[in-house]
PDB file of C-alpha atoms in Angstrom:
ATOM      1  CA  MET A 128      68.280 116.734  70.186  1.00 49.00           C
ATOM      2  CA  SER A 129      69.580 116.921  66.961  1.00 51.00           C
ATOM      3  CA  GLU A 130      71.984 120.225  68.625  1.00 55.00           C
ATOM      4  CA  LEU A 131      72.930 117.522  71.153  1.00 57.00           C
ATOM      5  CA  LEU A 132      74.454 115.527  68.806  1.00 64.00           C
ATOM      6  CA  SER A 133      76.151 118.179  66.605  1.00 72.00           C
ATOM      7  CA  ILE A 134      79.245 117.522  65.293  1.00 76.00           C
ATOM      8  CA  GLU A 135      80.265 120.301  67.667  1.00 73.00           C
ATOM      9  CA  ASN A 136      79.321 118.230  70.983  1.00 76.00           C
ATOM     10  CA  LEU A 137      80.690 115.246  69.439  1.00 77.00           C
ATOM     11  CA  ALA A 138      83.728 116.745  68.157  1.00 80.00           C
ATOM     12  CA  ASN A 139      84.391 118.157  71.941  1.00 77.00           C
ATOM     13  CA  LEU A 140      82.854 114.977  73.460  1.00 79.00           C
ATOM     14  CA  GLY A 141      86.145 112.799  71.369  1.00 79.00           C
ATOM     15  CA  VAL A 142      88.486 115.785  72.787  1.00 75.00           C
ATOM     16  CA  LEU A 143      87.847 115.282  75.878  1.00 77.00           C
ATOM     17  CA  ILE A 144      87.676 111.602  76.145  1.00 78.00           C
ATOM     18  CA  PHE A 145      90.796 112.018  75.528  1.00 72.00           C
ATOM     19  CA  LEU A 146      91.763 114.667  77.875  1.00 68.00           C
ATOM     20  CA  GLN A 147      90.456 112.406  80.964  1.00 70.00           C
ATOM     21  CA  ALA A 148      92.283 109.649  79.384  1.00 69.00           C
ATOM     22  CA  VAL A 149      95.320 111.822  79.452  1.00 64.00           C
ATOM     23  CA  LEU A 150      95.003 113.486  82.863  1.00 63.00           C
ATOM     24  CA  GLY A 151      93.517 110.058  84.760  1.00 68.00           C
ATOM     25  CA  PHE A 152      96.476 108.312  84.296  1.00 69.00           C
ATOM     26  CA  ASP A 153      98.066 109.575  87.515  1.00 70.00           C
ATOM     27  CA  ASN A 154      94.913 109.264  89.049  1.00 73.00           C
ATOM     28  CA  LEU A 155      95.017 105.606  88.029  1.00 76.00           C
ATOM     29  CA  LEU A 156      98.155 104.957  88.975  1.00 76.00           C
ATOM     30  CA  TYR A 157      96.922 106.044  92.649  1.00 78.00           C
ATOM     31  CA  ILE A 158      93.921 104.232  92.929  1.00 79.00           C
ATOM     32  CA  SER A 159      96.531 100.934  92.032  1.00 78.00           C
ATOM     33  CA  ILE A 160      98.723 101.398  94.856  1.00 78.00           C
ATOM     34  CA  GLU A 161      96.536 103.127  97.773  1.00 79.00           C
ATOM     35  CA  SER A 162      94.472  99.821  97.223  1.00 81.00           C
ATOM     36  CA  GLN A 163      97.452  97.840  98.473  1.00 78.00           C
ATOM     37  CA  ARG A 164      96.566  99.181 101.848  1.00 79.00           C
ATOM     38  CA  ALA A 165      93.139  97.126 101.610  1.00 80.00           C
ATOM     39  CA  PRO A 166      92.856  93.900 103.286  1.00 80.00           C
ATOM     40  CA  GLU A 167      93.714  91.169 100.335  1.00 78.00           C
ATOM     41  CA  ALA A 168      90.513  89.527  99.810  1.00 81.00           C
ATOM     42  CA  GLN A 169      88.796  93.143  99.300  1.00 82.00           C
ATOM     43  CA  ARG A 170      91.513  94.964  97.491  1.00 82.00           C
ATOM     44  CA  ALA A 171      89.272  94.220  93.689  1.00 83.00           C
ATOM     45  CA  MET A 172      86.108  95.058  96.065  1.00 86.00           C
ATOM     46  CA  VAL A 173      88.314  98.777  96.878  1.00 84.00           C
ATOM     47  CA  ARG A 174      88.917  99.867  93.580  1.00 84.00           C
ATOM     48  CA  ARG A 175      86.272  98.892  92.181  1.00 85.00           C
ATOM     49  CA  SER A 176      83.787 100.882  94.768  1.00 86.00           C
ATOM     50  CA  GLY A 177      85.965 103.891  95.518  1.00 82.00           C
ATOM     51  CA  ILE A 178      85.738 104.556  91.635  1.00 81.00           C
ATOM     52  CA  ILE A 179      82.772 104.235  90.843  1.00 85.00           C
ATOM     53  CA  ILE A 180      81.507 106.384  93.705  1.00 83.00           C
ATOM     54  CA  ALA A 181      83.976 108.719  92.630  1.00 79.00           C
ATOM     55  CA  VAL A 182      82.814 109.062  89.585  1.00 81.00           C
ATOM     56  CA  ALA A 183      79.293 109.527  90.951  1.00 84.00           C
ATOM     57  CA  LEU A 184      80.697 112.635  92.873  1.00 81.00           C
ATOM     58  CA  ARG A 185      82.923 113.963  89.807  1.00 80.00           C
ATOM     59  CA  ILE A 186      79.664 113.748  88.039  1.00 82.00           C
ATOM     60  CA  ILE A 187      78.236 115.897  91.369  1.00 82.00           C
ATOM     61  CA  LEU A 188      81.241 117.811  91.351  1.00 79.00           C
ATOM     62  CA  LEU A 189      80.687 119.036  87.796  1.00 79.00           C
ATOM     63  CA  GLY A 190      77.268 119.983  88.075  1.00 79.00           C
ATOM     64  CA  VAL A 191      77.974 122.238  91.132  1.00 77.00           C
ATOM     65  CA  MET A 192      81.105 123.676  89.070  1.00 74.00           C
ATOM     66  CA  VAL A 193      79.623 124.424  86.167  1.00 71.00           C
ATOM     67  CA  LYS A 194      76.859 126.439  88.650  1.00 73.00           C
ATOM     68  CA  LEU A 195      79.069 128.393  90.617  1.00 70.00           C
ATOM     69  CA  LEU A 196      82.286 128.406  88.153  1.00 65.00           C
ATOM     70  CA  ALA A 197      82.786 132.274  89.031  1.00 63.00           C
ATOM     71  CA  SER A 198      82.372 131.928  93.201  1.00 69.00           C
ATOM     72  CA  LEU A 199      85.115 129.098  92.453  1.00 70.00           C
ATOM     73  CA  THR A 200      87.910 131.678  91.751  1.00 73.00           C
ATOM     74  CA  GLU A 201      86.297 134.417  94.056  1.00 80.00           C
ATOM     75  CA  PRO A 202      89.384 135.540  96.679  1.00 85.00           C
ATOM     76  CA  ILE A 203      89.183 134.260 100.265  1.00 83.00           C
ATOM     77  CA  PHE A 204      91.866 135.812 101.954  1.00 87.00           C
ATOM     78  CA  HIS A 205      95.577 137.330 100.973  1.00 88.00           C
ATOM     79  CA  ILE A 206      99.053 136.847 102.343  1.00 88.00           C
ATOM     80  CA  GLN A 207     100.975 140.571 101.565  1.00 86.00           C
ATOM     81  CA  TRP A 208     104.081 139.655 103.705  1.00 86.00           C
ATOM     82  CA  GLN A 209     106.366 142.121 100.943  1.00 84.00           C
ATOM     83  CA  GLY A 210     109.309 140.237  99.720  1.00 81.00           C
ATOM     84  CA  VAL A 211     108.784 136.444 101.367  1.00 86.00           C
ATOM     85  CA  VAL A 212     104.419 135.475 100.386  1.00 89.00           C
ATOM     86  CA  GLU A 213     102.405 137.007  98.516  1.00 89.00           C
ATOM     87  CA  GLY A 214      99.116 135.378  97.064  1.00 90.00           C
ATOM     88  CA  THR A 215      95.360 135.520  97.052  1.00 88.00           C
ATOM     89  CA  PHE A 216      94.326 132.534  97.298  1.00 90.00           C
ATOM     90  CA  ASN A 217      90.645 130.826  96.783  1.00 86.00           C
ATOM     91  CA  PHE A 218      88.760 127.711  96.792  1.00 81.00           C
ATOM     92  CA  ALA A 219      90.217 126.219  93.506  1.00 78.00           C
ATOM     93  CA  ALA A 220      93.948 126.966  94.577  1.00 84.00           C
ATOM     94  CA  LEU A 221      93.409 125.360  98.394  1.00 85.00           C
ATOM     95  CA  VAL A 222      92.638 121.950  96.573  1.00 78.00           C
ATOM     96  CA  PHE A 223      94.906 122.110  94.805  1.00 81.00           C
ATOM     97  CA  LEU A 224      97.703 123.214  97.380  1.00 86.00           C
ATOM     98  CA  VAL A 225      96.318 120.651  99.942  1.00 82.00           C
ATOM     99  CA  GLY A 226      95.899 117.757  97.147  1.00 78.00           C
ATOM    100  CA  GLY A 227      99.725 118.583  96.498  1.00 81.00           C
ATOM    101  CA  GLY A 228     100.639 118.774  99.833  1.00 85.00           C
ATOM    102  CA  PHE A 229      98.928 115.456 101.066  1.00 80.00           C
ATOM    103  CA  ILE A 230     100.323 113.633  97.877  1.00 79.00           C
ATOM    104  CA  MET A 231     103.708 114.533  98.570  1.00 84.00           C
ATOM    105  CA  TYR A 232     103.081 112.844 102.030  1.00 83.00           C
ATOM    106  CA  THR A 233     101.885 110.244 101.185  1.00 77.00           C
ATOM    107  CA  ALA A 234     104.545 108.550  98.317  1.00 79.00           C
ATOM    108  CA  PHE A 235     107.256 110.154 100.927  1.00 84.00           C
ATOM    109  CA  LYS A 236     105.889 108.393 104.061  1.00 79.00           C
ATOM    110  CA  GLU A 237     105.352 105.216 101.382  1.00 74.00           C
ATOM    111  CA  ILE A 238     108.856 105.771 100.156  1.00 78.00           C
ATOM    112  CA  THR A 239     109.964 106.008 104.082  1.00 80.00           C
ATOM    113  CA  HIS A 240     108.424 103.069 104.527  1.00 73.00           C
ATOM    114  CA  LEU A 241     109.725 100.916 101.909  1.00 70.00           C
ATOM    115  CA  LEU A 242     113.040 101.543 102.780  1.00 72.00           C
ATOM    116  CA  ALA A 243     112.723 100.945 106.306  1.00 68.00           C
ATOM    117  CA  LEU A 244     111.530  97.039 106.086  1.00 56.00           C
ATOM    118  CA  PRO A 245     113.711  94.801 107.661  1.00 54.00           C
ATOM    119  CA  ASP A 246     113.133  91.591 105.253  1.00 51.00           C
ATOM    120  CA  LEU A 247     113.454  92.832 101.488  1.00 48.00           C
ATOM    121  CA  SER A 248     110.914  89.313 100.638  1.00 50.00           C
ATOM    122  CA  VAL A 249     108.027  91.036 102.958  1.00 50.00           C
ATOM    123  CA  ASP A 250     105.106  92.038 101.239  1.00 51.00           C
ATOM    124  CA  PRO A 251     105.142  95.745 102.536  1.00 49.00           C
ATOM    125  CA  SER A 252     101.046  95.658 101.705  1.00 48.00           C
ATOM    126  CA  GLN A 253     100.843  93.087 104.053  1.00 51.00           C
ATOM    127  CA  LYS A 254     102.304  93.765 106.976  1.00 50.00           C
ATOM    128  CA  ARG A 255      99.920  97.273 107.244  1.00 56.00           C
ATOM    129  CA  HIS A 256      96.267  96.822 106.463  1.00 64.00           C
ATOM    130  CA  LYS A 257      93.911 100.567 106.486  1.00 72.00           C
ATOM    131  CA  SER A 258      90.087  98.104 106.502  1.00 78.00           C
ATOM    132  CA  ALA A 259      88.384  98.554 103.825  1.00 80.00           C
ATOM    133  CA  ALA A 260      86.247 101.702 104.025  1.00 83.00           C
ATOM    134  CA  ILE A 261      88.762 103.874 104.546  1.00 84.00           C
ATOM    135  CA  VAL A 262      90.734 103.271 101.843  1.00 82.00           C
ATOM    136  CA  ILE A 263      87.827 103.740  99.098  1.00 83.00           C
ATOM    137  CA  ALA A 264      87.548 106.907 101.212  1.00 84.00           C
ATOM    138  CA  GLN A 265      90.956 108.101 100.319  1.00 81.00           C
ATOM    139  CA  ILE A 266      89.732 107.055  97.256  1.00 80.00           C
ATOM    140  CA  VAL A 267      87.054 109.275  96.904  1.00 80.00           C
ATOM    141  CA  LEU A 268      89.156 112.160  98.363  1.00 80.00           C
ATOM    142  CA  MET A 269      91.553 111.715  95.694  1.00 77.00           C
ATOM    143  CA  ASN A 270      89.739 111.303  92.811  1.00 75.00           C
ATOM    144  CA  ALA A 271      88.058 114.395  93.655  1.00 74.00           C
ATOM    145  CA  ILE A 272      91.687 116.220  93.369  1.00 73.00           C
ATOM    146  CA  PHE A 273      92.513 114.986  90.572  1.00 70.00           C
ATOM    147  CA  SER A 274      88.991 115.341  88.920  1.00 71.00           C
ATOM    148  CA  PHE A 275      89.454 119.187  90.040  1.00 69.00           C
ATOM    149  CA  ASP A 276      92.010 120.222  87.625  1.00 66.00           C
ATOM    150  CA  SER A 277      89.969 117.982  84.261  1.00 69.00           C
ATOM    151  CA  ILE A 278      86.651 119.122  85.491  1.00 73.00           C
ATOM    152  CA  LEU A 279      87.976 123.252  85.248  1.00 69.00           C
ATOM    153  CA  SER A 280      90.050 122.179  82.009  1.00 66.00           C
ATOM    154  CA  ALA A 281      86.857 120.554  80.234  1.00 71.00           C
ATOM    155  CA  ILE A 282      84.429 123.092  81.339  1.00 70.00           C
ATOM    156  CA  ALA A 283      87.179 125.739  78.858  1.00 63.00           C
ATOM    157  CA  ILE A 284      86.877 123.822  76.288  1.00 69.00           C
ATOM    158  CA  THR A 285      82.237 123.362  76.005  1.00 73.00           C
ATOM    159  CA  GLN A 286      79.602 124.298  79.266  1.00 69.00           C
ATOM    160  CA  VAL A 287      77.018 120.907  77.455  1.00 76.00           C
ATOM    161  CA  PHE A 288      76.543 118.908  80.431  1.00 78.00           C
ATOM    162  CA  TRP A 289      75.873 116.047  78.718  1.00 81.00           C
ATOM    163  CA  VAL A 290      79.149 116.071  76.805  1.00 81.00           C
ATOM    164  CA  LEU A 291      81.003 116.222  79.742  1.00 81.00           C
ATOM    165  CA  ALA A 292      79.743 113.953  82.116  1.00 83.00           C
ATOM    166  CA  ALA A 293      79.743 111.255  78.739  1.00 84.00           C
ATOM    167  CA  ALA A 294      83.712 111.620  79.200  1.00 82.00           C
ATOM    168  CA  ILE A 295      83.532 111.758  82.768  1.00 81.00           C
ATOM    169  CA  VAL A 296      81.305 107.847  83.185  1.00 84.00           C
ATOM    170  CA  SER A 297      84.011 107.109  79.253  1.00 84.00           C
ATOM    171  CA  SER A 298      87.148 107.211  82.001  1.00 79.00           C
ATOM    172  CA  GLY A 299      85.412 105.874  85.166  1.00 81.00           C
ATOM    173  CA  ILE A 300      85.040 102.801  82.476  1.00 84.00           C
ATOM    174  CA  ALA A 301      88.102 102.913  81.102  1.00 82.00           C
ATOM    175  CA  MET A 302      89.492 102.320  85.259  1.00 79.00           C
ATOM    176  CA  LEU A 303      87.209 100.226  86.354  1.00 81.00           C
ATOM    177  CA  LEU A 304      88.698  98.198  82.976  1.00 83.00           C
ATOM    178  CA  LEU A 305      92.519  98.666  83.744  1.00 80.00           C
ATOM    179  CA  ALA A 306      92.646  99.349  87.784  1.00 79.00           C
ATOM    180  CA  ASP A 307      93.269  95.347  88.880  1.00 79.00           C
ATOM    181  CA  ALA A 308      95.777  94.610  85.679  1.00 80.00           C
ATOM    182  CA  MET A 309      97.771  97.503  87.143  1.00 76.00           C
ATOM    183  CA  SER A 310      97.456  96.876  90.690  1.00 76.00           C
ATOM    184  CA  ASP A 311      98.424  93.693  89.635  1.00 77.00           C
ATOM    185  CA  PHE A 312     101.270  94.436  87.783  1.00 74.00           C
ATOM    186  CA  ILE A 313     102.506  96.558  90.253  1.00 69.00           C
ATOM    187  CA  GLN A 314     101.713  93.811  93.623  1.00 70.00           C
ATOM    188  CA  LYS A 315     103.868  91.164  90.899  1.00 70.00           C
ATOM    189  CA  ASN A 316     106.117  93.486  90.092  1.00 68.00           C
ATOM    190  CA  ARG A 317     107.449  95.506  93.417  1.00 66.00           C
ATOM    191  CA  LYS A 318     110.650  97.506  91.902  1.00 67.00           C
ATOM    192  CA  TYR A 319     107.965  99.448  89.897  1.00 70.00           C
ATOM    193  CA  GLU A 320     105.828 100.446  92.845  1.00 70.00           C
ATOM    194  CA  VAL A 321     108.481 102.735  93.716  1.00 75.00           C
ATOM    195  CA  LEU A 322     108.868 104.204  90.422  1.00 77.00           C
ATOM    196  CA  GLY A 323     104.936 104.959  90.910  1.00 74.00           C
ATOM    197  CA  LEU A 324     105.840 106.547  94.224  1.00 78.00           C
ATOM    198  CA  PHE A 325     107.927 109.122  92.629  1.00 82.00           C
ATOM    199  CA  ILE A 326     105.502 109.730  89.547  1.00 78.00           C
ATOM    200  CA  LEU A 327     103.152 110.802  92.489  1.00 77.00           C
ATOM    201  CA  LEU A 328     105.932 112.792  94.248  1.00 84.00           C
ATOM    202  CA  ILE A 329     105.890 114.751  91.023  1.00 83.00           C
ATOM    203  CA  VAL A 330     102.067 114.253  90.455  1.00 78.00           C
ATOM    204  CA  GLY A 331     102.127 116.734  93.756  1.00 82.00           C
ATOM    205  CA  ILE A 332     105.117 118.978  92.627  1.00 85.00           C
ATOM    206  CA  VAL A 333     102.960 119.322  89.611  1.00 82.00           C
ATOM    207  CA  LEU A 334      99.511 120.200  92.341  1.00 81.00           C
ATOM    208  CA  LEU A 335     101.297 122.573  93.890  1.00 87.00           C
ATOM    209  CA  GLY A 336     103.048 124.912  90.882  1.00 87.00           C
ATOM    210  CA  GLU A 337      98.826 125.042  90.150  1.00 84.00           C
ATOM    211  CA  GLY A 338      97.711 125.754  93.692  1.00 85.00           C
ATOM    212  CA  GLY A 339     100.168 128.155  93.478  1.00 88.00           C
ATOM    213  CA  HIS A 340      99.636 129.857  90.119  1.00 88.00           C
ATOM    214  CA  VAL A 341      96.102 130.436  90.397  1.00 84.00           C
ATOM    215  CA  ALA A 342      96.742 131.514  93.880  1.00 87.00           C
ATOM    216  CA  HIS A 343      99.274 133.859  91.734  1.00 88.00           C
ATOM    217  CA  LEU A 344     102.036 133.038  93.855  1.00 89.00           C
ATOM    218  CA  LYS A 345     104.873 134.836  94.880  1.00 89.00           C
ATOM    219  CA  LEU A 346     108.055 133.045  96.863  1.00 87.00           C
ATOM    220  CA  PHE A 347     110.727 135.624  97.862  1.00 87.00           C
ATOM    221  CA  GLY A 348     109.435 138.034  94.636  1.00 83.00           C
ATOM    222  CA  TYR A 349     109.830 134.413  92.283  1.00 86.00           C
ATOM    223  CA  ALA A 350     106.495 133.705  91.164  1.00 88.00           C
ATOM    224  CA  VAL A 351     105.707 130.485  91.087  1.00 86.00           C
ATOM    225  CA  GLU A 352     104.916 129.017  87.624  1.00 85.00           C
ATOM    226  CA  PRO A 353     103.024 125.803  86.585  1.00 83.00           C
ATOM    227  CA  MET A 354     104.855 122.408  85.623  1.00 82.00           C
ATOM    228  CA  ALA A 355     104.080 122.355  81.761  1.00 79.00           C
ATOM    229  CA  LYS A 356     102.180 118.949  80.963  1.00 72.00           C
ATOM    230  CA  ALA A 357     104.866 118.368  78.267  1.00 78.00           C
ATOM    231  CA  THR A 358     107.149 118.579  81.185  1.00 82.00           C
ATOM    232  CA  PHE A 359     105.443 115.940  83.817  1.00 77.00           C
ATOM    233  CA  TYR A 360     104.764 113.643  80.989  1.00 77.00           C
ATOM    234  CA  PHE A 361     108.371 113.668  79.619  1.00 84.00           C
ATOM    235  CA  SER A 362     109.599 113.947  83.401  1.00 83.00           C
ATOM    236  CA  ILE A 363     106.870 110.235  83.465  1.00 80.00           C
ATOM    237  CA  PHE A 364     108.503 108.663  80.162  1.00 83.00           C
ATOM    238  CA  VAL A 365     112.351 109.449  81.892  1.00 85.00           C
ATOM    239  CA  LEU A 366     112.232 108.112  84.618  1.00 82.00           C
ATOM    240  CA  VAL A 367     110.420 104.726  82.875  1.00 80.00           C
ATOM    241  CA  VAL A 368     113.168 104.945  80.895  1.00 86.00           C
ATOM    242  CA  VAL A 369     116.174 104.859  83.592  1.00 84.00           C
ATOM    243  CA  ASP A 370     114.210 102.284  85.250  1.00 80.00           C
ATOM    244  CA  ILE A 371     113.619  99.854  81.861  1.00 82.00           C
ATOM    245  CA  ILE A 372     117.571 100.547  81.528  1.00 86.00           C
ATOM    246  CA  GLN A 373     119.007  99.674  84.991  1.00 82.00           C
ATOM    247  CA  SER A 374     116.964  96.775  85.359  1.00 79.00           C
ATOM    248  CA  GLY A 375     118.386  95.195  82.778  1.00 81.00           C
ATOM    249  CA  TYR A 376     121.626  96.299  83.319  1.00 82.00           C
ATOM    250  CA  GLN A 377     121.085  94.544  87.048  1.00 81.00           C
ATOM    251  CA  LYS A 378     119.611  91.336  85.418  1.00 81.00           C
ATOM    252  CA  LYS A 379     122.645  91.100  83.214  1.00 84.00           C
ATOM    253  CA  LEU A 380     125.057  92.055  86.563  1.00 84.00           C
ATOM    254  CA  ALA A 381     123.865  88.809  87.888  1.00 81.00           C
ATOM    255  CA  ARG A 382     124.068  86.761  84.717  1.00 83.00           C
ATOM    256  CA  VAL A 383     127.478  87.566  84.666  1.00 81.00           C
ATOM    257  CA  ARG A 384     128.311  86.408  88.741  1.00 82.00           C
ATOM    258  CA  ASP A 385     125.915  83.227  87.933  1.00 80.00           C
ATOM    259  CA  LEU A 386     128.644  82.143  84.737  1.00 79.00           C
ATOM    260  CA  GLN A 387     130.966  83.390  87.367  1.00 78.00           C
ATOM    261  CA  LEU A 388     130.805  81.243  90.470  1.00 77.00           C
ATOM    262  CA  GLN A 389     130.143  78.331  88.124  1.00 76.00           C
ATOM    263  CA  ALA A 390     133.533  78.666  86.139  1.00 65.00           C
TER     264      ALA A 390
END
């Protein structure tokens, strides 16, 4: 017991909880946006159920990955089209590539739908409901894909199962506490839904880059490099700052127009 509660394990637990919190932001954002597609009365239940099931599956995935870590990096197939496409694909690379592609598709689809709305006063989530089961399944699936990167990063820090599991449970509790608040904020401030979708678009690009890097993918002779986490979060920071400034500027213009109309 004393070995389990050693200073090293406790320090690793603190690092992993912080890591899960940082890497879990995009996951929480996806849950908040995707849950809007469920019937309104079931959205809170969908978020809670999706997160709880996803955390349980994440712990199972953790156990499998700890046992089979070596096999995850074994090549499945190769592509050698000299000078055009070259790469060696394993399970990890395929998860990143498929997940990144799906997230980008989802973000593009939702952005296109928002632009196509004939009446901006109508909440888009009210027009296209999915069943609660489908939304929960999508949340669990995407949670597993988001988790893959964070679990690999966590295993690089420690392979003590209880430390890894405790960090996962902690992140799940945090998502349960924050999911409703973030979803309500997005629903009440619809302009930020577009911002969230563009952030998800960047997340998809990050996953594609990670998958290409793991596969040692080369396109037209150029190696695909992963986006640095610092670059990713700086991009999000810039998007948020620009959106805040733009919103303030639009409000100022609206006040000036109102004053001119009253004069």
